[in-house]
PDB file of N, CA and C in Angstrom:
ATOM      1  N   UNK A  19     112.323  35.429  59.616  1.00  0.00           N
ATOM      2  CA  UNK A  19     111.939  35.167  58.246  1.00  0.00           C
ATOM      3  C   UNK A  19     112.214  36.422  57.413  1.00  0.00           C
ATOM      4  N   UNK A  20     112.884  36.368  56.089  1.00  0.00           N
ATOM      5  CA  UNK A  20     113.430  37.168  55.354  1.00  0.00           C
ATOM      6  C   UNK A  20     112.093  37.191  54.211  1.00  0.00           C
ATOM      7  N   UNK A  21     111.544  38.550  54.238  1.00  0.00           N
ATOM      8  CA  UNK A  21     110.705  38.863  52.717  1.00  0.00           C
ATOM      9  C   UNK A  21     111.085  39.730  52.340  1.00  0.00           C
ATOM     10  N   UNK A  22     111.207  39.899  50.745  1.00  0.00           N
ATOM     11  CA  UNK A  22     111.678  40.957  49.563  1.00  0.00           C
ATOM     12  C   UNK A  22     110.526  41.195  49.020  1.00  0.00           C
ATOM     13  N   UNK A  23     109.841  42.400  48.717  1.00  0.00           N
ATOM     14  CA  UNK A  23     108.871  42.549  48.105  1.00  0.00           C
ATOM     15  C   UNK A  23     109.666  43.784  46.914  1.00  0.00           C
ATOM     16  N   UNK A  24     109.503  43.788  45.961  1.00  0.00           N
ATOM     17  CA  UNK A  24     109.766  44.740  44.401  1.00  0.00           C
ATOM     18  C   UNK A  24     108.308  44.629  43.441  1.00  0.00           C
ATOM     19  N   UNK A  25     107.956  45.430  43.557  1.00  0.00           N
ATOM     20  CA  UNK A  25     106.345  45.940  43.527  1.00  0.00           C
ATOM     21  C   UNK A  25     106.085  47.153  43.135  1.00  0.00           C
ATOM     22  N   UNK A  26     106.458  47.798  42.083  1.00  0.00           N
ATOM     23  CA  UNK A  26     106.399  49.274  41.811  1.00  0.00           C
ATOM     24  C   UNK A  26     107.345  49.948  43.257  1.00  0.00           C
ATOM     25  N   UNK A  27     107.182  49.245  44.130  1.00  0.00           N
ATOM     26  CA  UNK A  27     107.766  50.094  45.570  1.00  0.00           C
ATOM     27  C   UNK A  27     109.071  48.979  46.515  1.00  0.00           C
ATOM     28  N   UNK A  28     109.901  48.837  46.314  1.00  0.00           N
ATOM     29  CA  UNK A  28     111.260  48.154  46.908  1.00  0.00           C
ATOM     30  C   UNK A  28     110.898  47.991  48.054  1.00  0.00           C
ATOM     31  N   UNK A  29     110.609  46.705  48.715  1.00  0.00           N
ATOM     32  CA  UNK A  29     111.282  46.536  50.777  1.00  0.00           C
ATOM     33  C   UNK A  29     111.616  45.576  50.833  1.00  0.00           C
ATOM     34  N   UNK A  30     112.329  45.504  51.681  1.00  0.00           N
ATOM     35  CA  UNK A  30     112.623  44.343  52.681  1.00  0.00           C
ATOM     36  C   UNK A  30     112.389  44.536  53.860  1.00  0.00           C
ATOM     37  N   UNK A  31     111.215  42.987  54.410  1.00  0.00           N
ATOM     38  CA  UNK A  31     110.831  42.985  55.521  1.00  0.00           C
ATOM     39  C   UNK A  31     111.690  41.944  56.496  1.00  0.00           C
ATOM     40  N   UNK A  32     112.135  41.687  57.200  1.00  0.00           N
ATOM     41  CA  UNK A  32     112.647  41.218  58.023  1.00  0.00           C
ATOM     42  C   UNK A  32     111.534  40.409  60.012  1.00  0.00           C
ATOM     43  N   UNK A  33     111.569  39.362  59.514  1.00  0.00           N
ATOM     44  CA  UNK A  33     110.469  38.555  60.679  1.00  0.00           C
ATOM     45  C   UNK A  33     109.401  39.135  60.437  1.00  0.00           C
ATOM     46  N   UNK A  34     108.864  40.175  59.382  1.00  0.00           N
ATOM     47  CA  UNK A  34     107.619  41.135  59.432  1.00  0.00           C
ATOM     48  C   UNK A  34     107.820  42.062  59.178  1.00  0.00           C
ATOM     49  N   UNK A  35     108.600  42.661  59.218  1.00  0.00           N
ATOM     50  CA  UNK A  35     109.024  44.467  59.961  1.00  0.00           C
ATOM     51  C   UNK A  35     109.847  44.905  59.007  1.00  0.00           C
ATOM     52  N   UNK A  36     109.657  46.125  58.139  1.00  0.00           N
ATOM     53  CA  UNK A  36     110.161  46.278  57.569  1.00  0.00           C
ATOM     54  C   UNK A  36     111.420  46.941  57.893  1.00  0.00           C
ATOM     55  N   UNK A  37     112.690  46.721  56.571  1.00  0.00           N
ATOM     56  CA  UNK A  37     114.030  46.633  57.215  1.00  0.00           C
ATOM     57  C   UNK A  37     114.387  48.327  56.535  1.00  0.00           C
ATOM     58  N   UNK A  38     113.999  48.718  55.191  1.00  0.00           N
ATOM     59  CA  UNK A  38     114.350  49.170  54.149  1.00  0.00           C
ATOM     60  C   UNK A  38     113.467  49.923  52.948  1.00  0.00           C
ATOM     61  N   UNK A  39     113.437  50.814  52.440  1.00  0.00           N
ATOM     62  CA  UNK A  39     112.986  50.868  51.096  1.00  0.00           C
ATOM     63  C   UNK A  39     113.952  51.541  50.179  1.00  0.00           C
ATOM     64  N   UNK A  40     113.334  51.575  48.802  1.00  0.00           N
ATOM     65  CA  UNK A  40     114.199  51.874  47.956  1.00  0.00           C
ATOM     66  C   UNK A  40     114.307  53.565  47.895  1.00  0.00           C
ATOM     67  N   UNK A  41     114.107  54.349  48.620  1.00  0.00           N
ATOM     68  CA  UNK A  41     114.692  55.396  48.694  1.00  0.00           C
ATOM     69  C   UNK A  41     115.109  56.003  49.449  1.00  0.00           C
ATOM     70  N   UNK A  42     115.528  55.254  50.244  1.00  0.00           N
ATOM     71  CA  UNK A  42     116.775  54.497  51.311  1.00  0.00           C
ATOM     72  C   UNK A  42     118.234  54.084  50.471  1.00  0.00           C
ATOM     73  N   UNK A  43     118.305  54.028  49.177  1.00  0.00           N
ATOM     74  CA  UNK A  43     119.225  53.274  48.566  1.00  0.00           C
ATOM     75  C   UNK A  43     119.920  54.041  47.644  1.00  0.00           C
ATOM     76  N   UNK A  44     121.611  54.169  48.091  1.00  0.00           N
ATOM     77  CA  UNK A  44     122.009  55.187  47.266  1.00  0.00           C
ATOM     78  C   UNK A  44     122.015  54.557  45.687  1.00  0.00           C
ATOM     79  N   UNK A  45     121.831  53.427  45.433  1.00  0.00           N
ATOM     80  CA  UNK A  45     121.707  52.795  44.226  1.00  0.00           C
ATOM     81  C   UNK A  45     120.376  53.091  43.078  1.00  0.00           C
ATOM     82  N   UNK A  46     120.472  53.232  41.767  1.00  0.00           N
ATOM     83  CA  UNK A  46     119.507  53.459  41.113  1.00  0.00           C
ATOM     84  C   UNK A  46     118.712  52.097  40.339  1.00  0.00           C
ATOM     85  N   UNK A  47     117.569  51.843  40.493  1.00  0.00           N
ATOM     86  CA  UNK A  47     117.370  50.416  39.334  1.00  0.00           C
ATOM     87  C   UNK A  47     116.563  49.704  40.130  1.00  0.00           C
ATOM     88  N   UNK A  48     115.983  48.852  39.913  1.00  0.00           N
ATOM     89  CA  UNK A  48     115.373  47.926  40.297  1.00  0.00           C
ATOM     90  C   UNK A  48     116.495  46.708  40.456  1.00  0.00           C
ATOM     91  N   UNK A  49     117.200  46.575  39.904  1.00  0.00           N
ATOM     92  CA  UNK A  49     118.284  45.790  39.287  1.00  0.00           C
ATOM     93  C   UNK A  49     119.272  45.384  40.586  1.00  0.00           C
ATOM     94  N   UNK A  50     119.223  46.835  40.841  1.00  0.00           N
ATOM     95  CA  UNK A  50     120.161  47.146  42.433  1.00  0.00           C
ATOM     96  C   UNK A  50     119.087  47.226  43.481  1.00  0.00           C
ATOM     97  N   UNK A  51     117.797  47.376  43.748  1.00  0.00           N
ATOM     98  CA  UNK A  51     117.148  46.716  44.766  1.00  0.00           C
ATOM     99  C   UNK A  51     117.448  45.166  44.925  1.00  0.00           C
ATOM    100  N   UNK A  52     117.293  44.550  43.780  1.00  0.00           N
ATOM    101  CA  UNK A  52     117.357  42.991  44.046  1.00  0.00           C
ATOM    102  C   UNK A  52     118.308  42.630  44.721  1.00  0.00           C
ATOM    103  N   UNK A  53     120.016  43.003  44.087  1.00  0.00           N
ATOM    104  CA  UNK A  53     121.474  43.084  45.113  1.00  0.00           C
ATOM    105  C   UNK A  53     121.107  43.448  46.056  1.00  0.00           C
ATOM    106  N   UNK A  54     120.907  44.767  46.701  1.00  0.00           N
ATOM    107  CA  UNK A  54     120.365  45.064  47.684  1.00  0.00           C
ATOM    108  C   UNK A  54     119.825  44.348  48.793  1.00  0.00           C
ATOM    109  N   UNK A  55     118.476  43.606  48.536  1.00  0.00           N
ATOM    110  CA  UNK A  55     117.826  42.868  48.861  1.00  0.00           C
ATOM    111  C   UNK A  55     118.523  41.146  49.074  1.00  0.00           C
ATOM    112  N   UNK A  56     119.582  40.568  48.051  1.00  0.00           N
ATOM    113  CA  UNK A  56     120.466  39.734  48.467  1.00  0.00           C
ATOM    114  C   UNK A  56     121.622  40.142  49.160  1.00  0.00           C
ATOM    115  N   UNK A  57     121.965  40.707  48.866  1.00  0.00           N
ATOM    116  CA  UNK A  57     122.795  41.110  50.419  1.00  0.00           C
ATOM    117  C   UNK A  57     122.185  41.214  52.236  1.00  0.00           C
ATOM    118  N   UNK A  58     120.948  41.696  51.765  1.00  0.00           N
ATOM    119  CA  UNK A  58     120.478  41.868  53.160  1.00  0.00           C
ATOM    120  C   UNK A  58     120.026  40.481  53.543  1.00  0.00           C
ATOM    121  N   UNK A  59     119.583  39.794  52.733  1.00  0.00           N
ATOM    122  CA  UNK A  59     119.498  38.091  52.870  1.00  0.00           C
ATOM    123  C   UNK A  59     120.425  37.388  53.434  1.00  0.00           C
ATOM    124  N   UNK A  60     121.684  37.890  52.251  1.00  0.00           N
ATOM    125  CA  UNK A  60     122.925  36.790  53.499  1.00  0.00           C
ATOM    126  C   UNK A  60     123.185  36.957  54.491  1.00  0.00           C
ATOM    127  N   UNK A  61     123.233  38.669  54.567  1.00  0.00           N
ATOM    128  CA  UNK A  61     123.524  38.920  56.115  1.00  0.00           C
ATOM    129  C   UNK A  61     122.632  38.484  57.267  1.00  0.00           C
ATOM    130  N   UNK A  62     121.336  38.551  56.650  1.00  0.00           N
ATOM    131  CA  UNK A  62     120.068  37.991  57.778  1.00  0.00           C
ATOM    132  C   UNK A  62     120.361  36.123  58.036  1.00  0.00           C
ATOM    133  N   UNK A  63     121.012  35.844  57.293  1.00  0.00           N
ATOM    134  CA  UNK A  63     120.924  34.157  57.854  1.00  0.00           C
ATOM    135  C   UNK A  63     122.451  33.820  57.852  1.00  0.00           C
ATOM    136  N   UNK A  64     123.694  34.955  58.201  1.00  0.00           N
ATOM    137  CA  UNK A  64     124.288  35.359  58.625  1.00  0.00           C
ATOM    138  C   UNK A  64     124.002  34.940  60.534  1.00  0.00           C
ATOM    139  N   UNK A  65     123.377  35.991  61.197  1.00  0.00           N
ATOM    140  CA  UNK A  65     122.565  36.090  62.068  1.00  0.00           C
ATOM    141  C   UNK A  65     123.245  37.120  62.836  1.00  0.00           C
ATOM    142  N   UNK A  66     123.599  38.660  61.166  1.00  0.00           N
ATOM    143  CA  UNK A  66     123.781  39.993  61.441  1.00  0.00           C
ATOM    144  C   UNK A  66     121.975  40.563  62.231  1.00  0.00           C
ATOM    145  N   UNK A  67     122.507  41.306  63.228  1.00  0.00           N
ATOM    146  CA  UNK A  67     121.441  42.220  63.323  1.00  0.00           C
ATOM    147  C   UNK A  67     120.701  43.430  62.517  1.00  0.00           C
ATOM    148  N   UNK A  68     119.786  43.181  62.516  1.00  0.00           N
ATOM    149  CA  UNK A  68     118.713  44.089  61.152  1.00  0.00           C
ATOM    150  C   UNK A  68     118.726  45.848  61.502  1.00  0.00           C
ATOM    151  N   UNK A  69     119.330  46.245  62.330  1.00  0.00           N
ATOM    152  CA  UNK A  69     120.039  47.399  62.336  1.00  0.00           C
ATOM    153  C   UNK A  69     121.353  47.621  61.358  1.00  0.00           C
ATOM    154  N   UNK A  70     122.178  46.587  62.188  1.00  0.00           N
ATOM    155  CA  UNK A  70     123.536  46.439  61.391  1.00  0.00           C
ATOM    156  C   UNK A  70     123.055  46.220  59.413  1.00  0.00           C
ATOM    157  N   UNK A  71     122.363  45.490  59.247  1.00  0.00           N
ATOM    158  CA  UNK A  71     121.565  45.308  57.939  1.00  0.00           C
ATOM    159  C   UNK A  71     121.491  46.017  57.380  1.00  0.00           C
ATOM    160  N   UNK A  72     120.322  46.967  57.781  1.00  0.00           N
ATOM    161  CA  UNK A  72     120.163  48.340  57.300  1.00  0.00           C
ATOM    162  C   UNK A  72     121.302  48.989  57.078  1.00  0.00           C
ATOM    163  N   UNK A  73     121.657  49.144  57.940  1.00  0.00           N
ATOM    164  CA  UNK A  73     123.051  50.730  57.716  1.00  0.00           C
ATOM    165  C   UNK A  73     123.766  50.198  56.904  1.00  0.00           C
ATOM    166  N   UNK A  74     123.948  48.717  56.439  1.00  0.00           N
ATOM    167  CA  UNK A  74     125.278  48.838  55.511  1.00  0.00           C
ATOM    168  C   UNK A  74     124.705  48.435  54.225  1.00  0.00           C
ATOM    169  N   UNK A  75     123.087  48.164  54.016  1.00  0.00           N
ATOM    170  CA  UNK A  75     122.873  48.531  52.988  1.00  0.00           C
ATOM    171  C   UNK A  75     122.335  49.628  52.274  1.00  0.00           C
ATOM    172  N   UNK A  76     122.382  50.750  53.149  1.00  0.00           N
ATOM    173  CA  UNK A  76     121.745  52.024  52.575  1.00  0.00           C
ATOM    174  C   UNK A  76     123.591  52.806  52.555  1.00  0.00           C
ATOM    175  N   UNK A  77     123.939  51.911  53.201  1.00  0.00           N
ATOM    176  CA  UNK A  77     125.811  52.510  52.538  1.00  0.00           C
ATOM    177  C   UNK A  77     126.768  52.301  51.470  1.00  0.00           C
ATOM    178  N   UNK A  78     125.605  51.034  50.645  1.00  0.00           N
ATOM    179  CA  UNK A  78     126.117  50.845  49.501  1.00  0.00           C
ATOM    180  C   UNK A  78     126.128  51.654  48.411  1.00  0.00           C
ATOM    181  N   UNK A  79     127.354  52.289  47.780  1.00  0.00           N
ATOM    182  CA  UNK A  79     127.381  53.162  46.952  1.00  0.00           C
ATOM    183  C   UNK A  79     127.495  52.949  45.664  1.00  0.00           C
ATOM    184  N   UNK A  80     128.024  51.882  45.296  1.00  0.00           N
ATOM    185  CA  UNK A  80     127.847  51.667  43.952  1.00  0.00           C
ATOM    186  C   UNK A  80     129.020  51.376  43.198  1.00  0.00           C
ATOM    187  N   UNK A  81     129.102  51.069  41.824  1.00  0.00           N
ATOM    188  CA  UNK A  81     130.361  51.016  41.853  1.00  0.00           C
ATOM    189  C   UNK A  81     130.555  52.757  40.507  1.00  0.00           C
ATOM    190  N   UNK A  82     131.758  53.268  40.640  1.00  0.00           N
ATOM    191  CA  UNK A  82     131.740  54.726  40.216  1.00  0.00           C
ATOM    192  C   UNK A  82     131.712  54.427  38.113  1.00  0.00           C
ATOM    193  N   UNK A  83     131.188  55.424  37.826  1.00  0.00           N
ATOM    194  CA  UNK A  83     130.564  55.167  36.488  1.00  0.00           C
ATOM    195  C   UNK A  83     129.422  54.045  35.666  1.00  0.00           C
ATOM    196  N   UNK A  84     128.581  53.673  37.133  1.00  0.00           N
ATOM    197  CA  UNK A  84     127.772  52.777  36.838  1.00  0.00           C
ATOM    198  C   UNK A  84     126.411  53.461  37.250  1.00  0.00           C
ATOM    199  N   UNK A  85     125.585  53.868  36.557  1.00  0.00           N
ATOM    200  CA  UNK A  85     124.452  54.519  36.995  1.00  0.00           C
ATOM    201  C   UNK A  85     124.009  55.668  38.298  1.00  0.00           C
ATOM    202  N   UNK A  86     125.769  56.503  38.491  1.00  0.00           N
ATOM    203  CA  UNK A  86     126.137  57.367  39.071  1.00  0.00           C
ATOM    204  C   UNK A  86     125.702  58.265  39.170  1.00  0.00           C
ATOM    205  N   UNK A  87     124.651  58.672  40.465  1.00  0.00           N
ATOM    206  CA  UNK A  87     124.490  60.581  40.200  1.00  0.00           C
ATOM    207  C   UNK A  87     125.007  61.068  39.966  1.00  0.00           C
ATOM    208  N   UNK A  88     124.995  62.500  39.051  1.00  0.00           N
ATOM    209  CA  UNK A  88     126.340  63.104  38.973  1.00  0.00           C
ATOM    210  C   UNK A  88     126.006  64.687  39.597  1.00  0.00           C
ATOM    211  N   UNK A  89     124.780  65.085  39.357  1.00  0.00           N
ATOM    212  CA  UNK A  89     124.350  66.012  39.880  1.00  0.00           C
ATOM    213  C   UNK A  89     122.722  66.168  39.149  1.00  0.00           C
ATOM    214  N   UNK A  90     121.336  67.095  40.397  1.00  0.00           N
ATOM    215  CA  UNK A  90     120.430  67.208  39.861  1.00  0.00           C
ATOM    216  C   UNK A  90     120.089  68.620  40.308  1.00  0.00           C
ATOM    217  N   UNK A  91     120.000  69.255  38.601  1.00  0.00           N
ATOM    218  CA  UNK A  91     119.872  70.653  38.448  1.00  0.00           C
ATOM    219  C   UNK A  91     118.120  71.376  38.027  1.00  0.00           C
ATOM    220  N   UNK A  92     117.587  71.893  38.304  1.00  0.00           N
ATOM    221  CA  UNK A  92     116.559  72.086  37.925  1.00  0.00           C
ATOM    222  C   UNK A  92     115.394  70.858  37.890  1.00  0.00           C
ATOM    223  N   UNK A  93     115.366  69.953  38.529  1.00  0.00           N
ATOM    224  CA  UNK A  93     114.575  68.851  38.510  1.00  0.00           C
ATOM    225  C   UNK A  93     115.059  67.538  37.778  1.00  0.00           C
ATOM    226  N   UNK A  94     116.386  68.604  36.867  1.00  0.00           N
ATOM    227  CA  UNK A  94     116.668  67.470  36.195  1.00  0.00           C
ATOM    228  C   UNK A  94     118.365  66.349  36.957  1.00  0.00           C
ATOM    229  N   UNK A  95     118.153  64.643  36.903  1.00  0.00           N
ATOM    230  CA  UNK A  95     118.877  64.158  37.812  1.00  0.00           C
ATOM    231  C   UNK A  95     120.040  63.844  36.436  1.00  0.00           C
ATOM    232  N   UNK A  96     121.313  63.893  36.581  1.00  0.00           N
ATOM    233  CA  UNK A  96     122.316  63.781  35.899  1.00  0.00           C
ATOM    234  C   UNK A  96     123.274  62.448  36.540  1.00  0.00           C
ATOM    235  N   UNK A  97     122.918  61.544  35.271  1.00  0.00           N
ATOM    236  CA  UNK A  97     123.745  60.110  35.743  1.00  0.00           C
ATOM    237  C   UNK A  97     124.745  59.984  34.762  1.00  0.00           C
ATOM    238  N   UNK A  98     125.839  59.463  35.404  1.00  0.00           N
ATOM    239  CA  UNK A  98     126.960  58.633  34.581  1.00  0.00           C
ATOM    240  C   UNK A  98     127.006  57.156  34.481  1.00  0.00           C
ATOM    241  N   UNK A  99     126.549  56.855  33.204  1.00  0.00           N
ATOM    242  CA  UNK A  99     126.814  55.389  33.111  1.00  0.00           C
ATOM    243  C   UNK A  99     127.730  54.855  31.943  1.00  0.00           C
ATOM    244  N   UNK A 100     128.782  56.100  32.006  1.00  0.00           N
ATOM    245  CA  UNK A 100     130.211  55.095  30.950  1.00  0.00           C
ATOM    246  C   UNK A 100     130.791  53.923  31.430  1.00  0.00           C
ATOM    247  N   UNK A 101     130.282  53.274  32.234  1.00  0.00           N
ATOM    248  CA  UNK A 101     130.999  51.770  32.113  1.00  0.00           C
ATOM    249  C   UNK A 101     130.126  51.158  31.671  1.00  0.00           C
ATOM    250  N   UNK A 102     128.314  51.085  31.235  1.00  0.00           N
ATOM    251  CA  UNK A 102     128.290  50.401  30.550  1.00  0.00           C
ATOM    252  C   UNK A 102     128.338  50.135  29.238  1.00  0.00           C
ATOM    253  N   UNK A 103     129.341  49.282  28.746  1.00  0.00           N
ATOM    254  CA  UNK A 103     130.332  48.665  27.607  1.00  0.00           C
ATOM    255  C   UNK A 103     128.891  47.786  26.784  1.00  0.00           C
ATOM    256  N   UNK A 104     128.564  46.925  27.732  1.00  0.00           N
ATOM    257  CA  UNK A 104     127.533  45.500  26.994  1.00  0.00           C
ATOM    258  C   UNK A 104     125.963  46.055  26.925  1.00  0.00           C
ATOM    259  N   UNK A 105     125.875  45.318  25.787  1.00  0.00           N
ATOM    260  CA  UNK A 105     124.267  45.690  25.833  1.00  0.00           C
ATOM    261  C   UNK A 105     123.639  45.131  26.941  1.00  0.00           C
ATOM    262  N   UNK A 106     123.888  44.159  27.222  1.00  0.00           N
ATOM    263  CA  UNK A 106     122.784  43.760  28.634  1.00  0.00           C
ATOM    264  C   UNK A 106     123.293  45.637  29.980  1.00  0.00           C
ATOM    265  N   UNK A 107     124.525  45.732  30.014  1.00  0.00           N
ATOM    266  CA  UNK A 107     124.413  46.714  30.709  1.00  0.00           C
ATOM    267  C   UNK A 107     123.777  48.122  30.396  1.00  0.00           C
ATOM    268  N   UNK A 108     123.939  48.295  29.018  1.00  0.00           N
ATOM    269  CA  UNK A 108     123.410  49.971  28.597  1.00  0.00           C
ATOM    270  C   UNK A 108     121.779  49.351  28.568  1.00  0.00           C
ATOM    271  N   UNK A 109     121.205  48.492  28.725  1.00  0.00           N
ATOM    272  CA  UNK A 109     119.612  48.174  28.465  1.00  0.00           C
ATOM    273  C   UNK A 109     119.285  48.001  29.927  1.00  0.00           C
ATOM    274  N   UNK A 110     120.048  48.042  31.021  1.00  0.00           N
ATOM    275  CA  UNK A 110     119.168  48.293  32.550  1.00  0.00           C
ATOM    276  C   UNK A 110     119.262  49.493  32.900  1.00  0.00           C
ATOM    277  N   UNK A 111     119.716  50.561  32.175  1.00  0.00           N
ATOM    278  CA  UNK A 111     120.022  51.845  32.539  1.00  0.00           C
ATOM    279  C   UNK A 111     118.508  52.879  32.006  1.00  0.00           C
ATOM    280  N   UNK A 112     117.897  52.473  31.023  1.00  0.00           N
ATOM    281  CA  UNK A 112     116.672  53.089  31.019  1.00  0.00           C
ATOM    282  C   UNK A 112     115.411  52.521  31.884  1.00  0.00           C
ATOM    283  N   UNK A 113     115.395  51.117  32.145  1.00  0.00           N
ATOM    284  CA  UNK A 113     114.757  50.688  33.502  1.00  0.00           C
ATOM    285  C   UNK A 113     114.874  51.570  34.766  1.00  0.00           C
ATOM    286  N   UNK A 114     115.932  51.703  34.553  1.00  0.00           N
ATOM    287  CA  UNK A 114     116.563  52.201  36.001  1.00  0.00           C
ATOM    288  C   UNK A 114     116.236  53.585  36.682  1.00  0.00           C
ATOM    289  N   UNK A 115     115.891  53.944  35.671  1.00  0.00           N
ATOM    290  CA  UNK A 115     115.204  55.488  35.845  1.00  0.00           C
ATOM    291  C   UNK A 115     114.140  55.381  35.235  1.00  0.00           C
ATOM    292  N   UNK A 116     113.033  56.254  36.959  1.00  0.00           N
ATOM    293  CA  UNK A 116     111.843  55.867  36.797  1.00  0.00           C
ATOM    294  C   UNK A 116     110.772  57.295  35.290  1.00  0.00           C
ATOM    295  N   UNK A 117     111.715  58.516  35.559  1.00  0.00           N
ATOM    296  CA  UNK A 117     111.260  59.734  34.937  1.00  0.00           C
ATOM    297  C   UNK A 117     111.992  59.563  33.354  1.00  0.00           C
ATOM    298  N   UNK A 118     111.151  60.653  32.490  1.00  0.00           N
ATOM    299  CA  UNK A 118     111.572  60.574  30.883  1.00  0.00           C
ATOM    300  C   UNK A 118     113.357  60.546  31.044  1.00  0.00           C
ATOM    301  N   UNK A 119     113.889  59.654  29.672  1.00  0.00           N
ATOM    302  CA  UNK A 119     114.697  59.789  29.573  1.00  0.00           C
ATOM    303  C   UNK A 119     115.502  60.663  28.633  1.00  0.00           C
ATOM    304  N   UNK A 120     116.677  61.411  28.700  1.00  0.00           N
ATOM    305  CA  UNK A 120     117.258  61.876  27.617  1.00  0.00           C
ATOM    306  C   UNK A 120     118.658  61.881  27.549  1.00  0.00           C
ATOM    307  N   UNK A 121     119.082  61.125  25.916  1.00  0.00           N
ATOM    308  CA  UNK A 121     120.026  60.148  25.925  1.00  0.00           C
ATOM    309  C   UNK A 121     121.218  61.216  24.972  1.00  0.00           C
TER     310      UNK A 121
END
């Protein structure tokens, strides 16, 4: 049995057991827990093993100029998000980061 919990805190549990959390995930967002979390779904009824699961979703990197680390200097984390073009995309990018933003 496949559970997703997104709760202030990201997992996926797997028969019970948890598979994952979100800082486990090279991805930033809540947005990208959920992908995250459907991916590890298909693969689970797939009837991939929840090892195999794990590792290839904490290997998901993202796609490049989409809410990209770029580097974090002094506490402070430096993202690139020039691809997003659409407002639905530039409006999950302050979700997405949990600390003050500066734009």
């Amino acid at each position: 049995m496949l559970q997703i919990r997104l709760l202030g805190q990201f997992d996926v549990r797997l028969d019970g057991k948890r598979l994952l959390g979100l800082s486990e995930l090279q991805l930033i967002g809540p947005h990208n827990a959920m992908n995250a979390a459907a991916a590890a779904a298909a693969a689970a009824a797939m009837g991939i093993e929840r090892a195999a699961i794990a590792e290839g979703v904490r290997a998901i990197a993202g796609a490049s100029h989409r809410l990209q680390r770029v580097a974090e200097l002094d506490g402070v984390t430096y993202v690139n998000d020039s691809k997003a073009t659409k407002p639905a995309d530039a409006a999950a990018a302050p979700a997405a980061l949990p600390r003050r933003l500066i734009r």
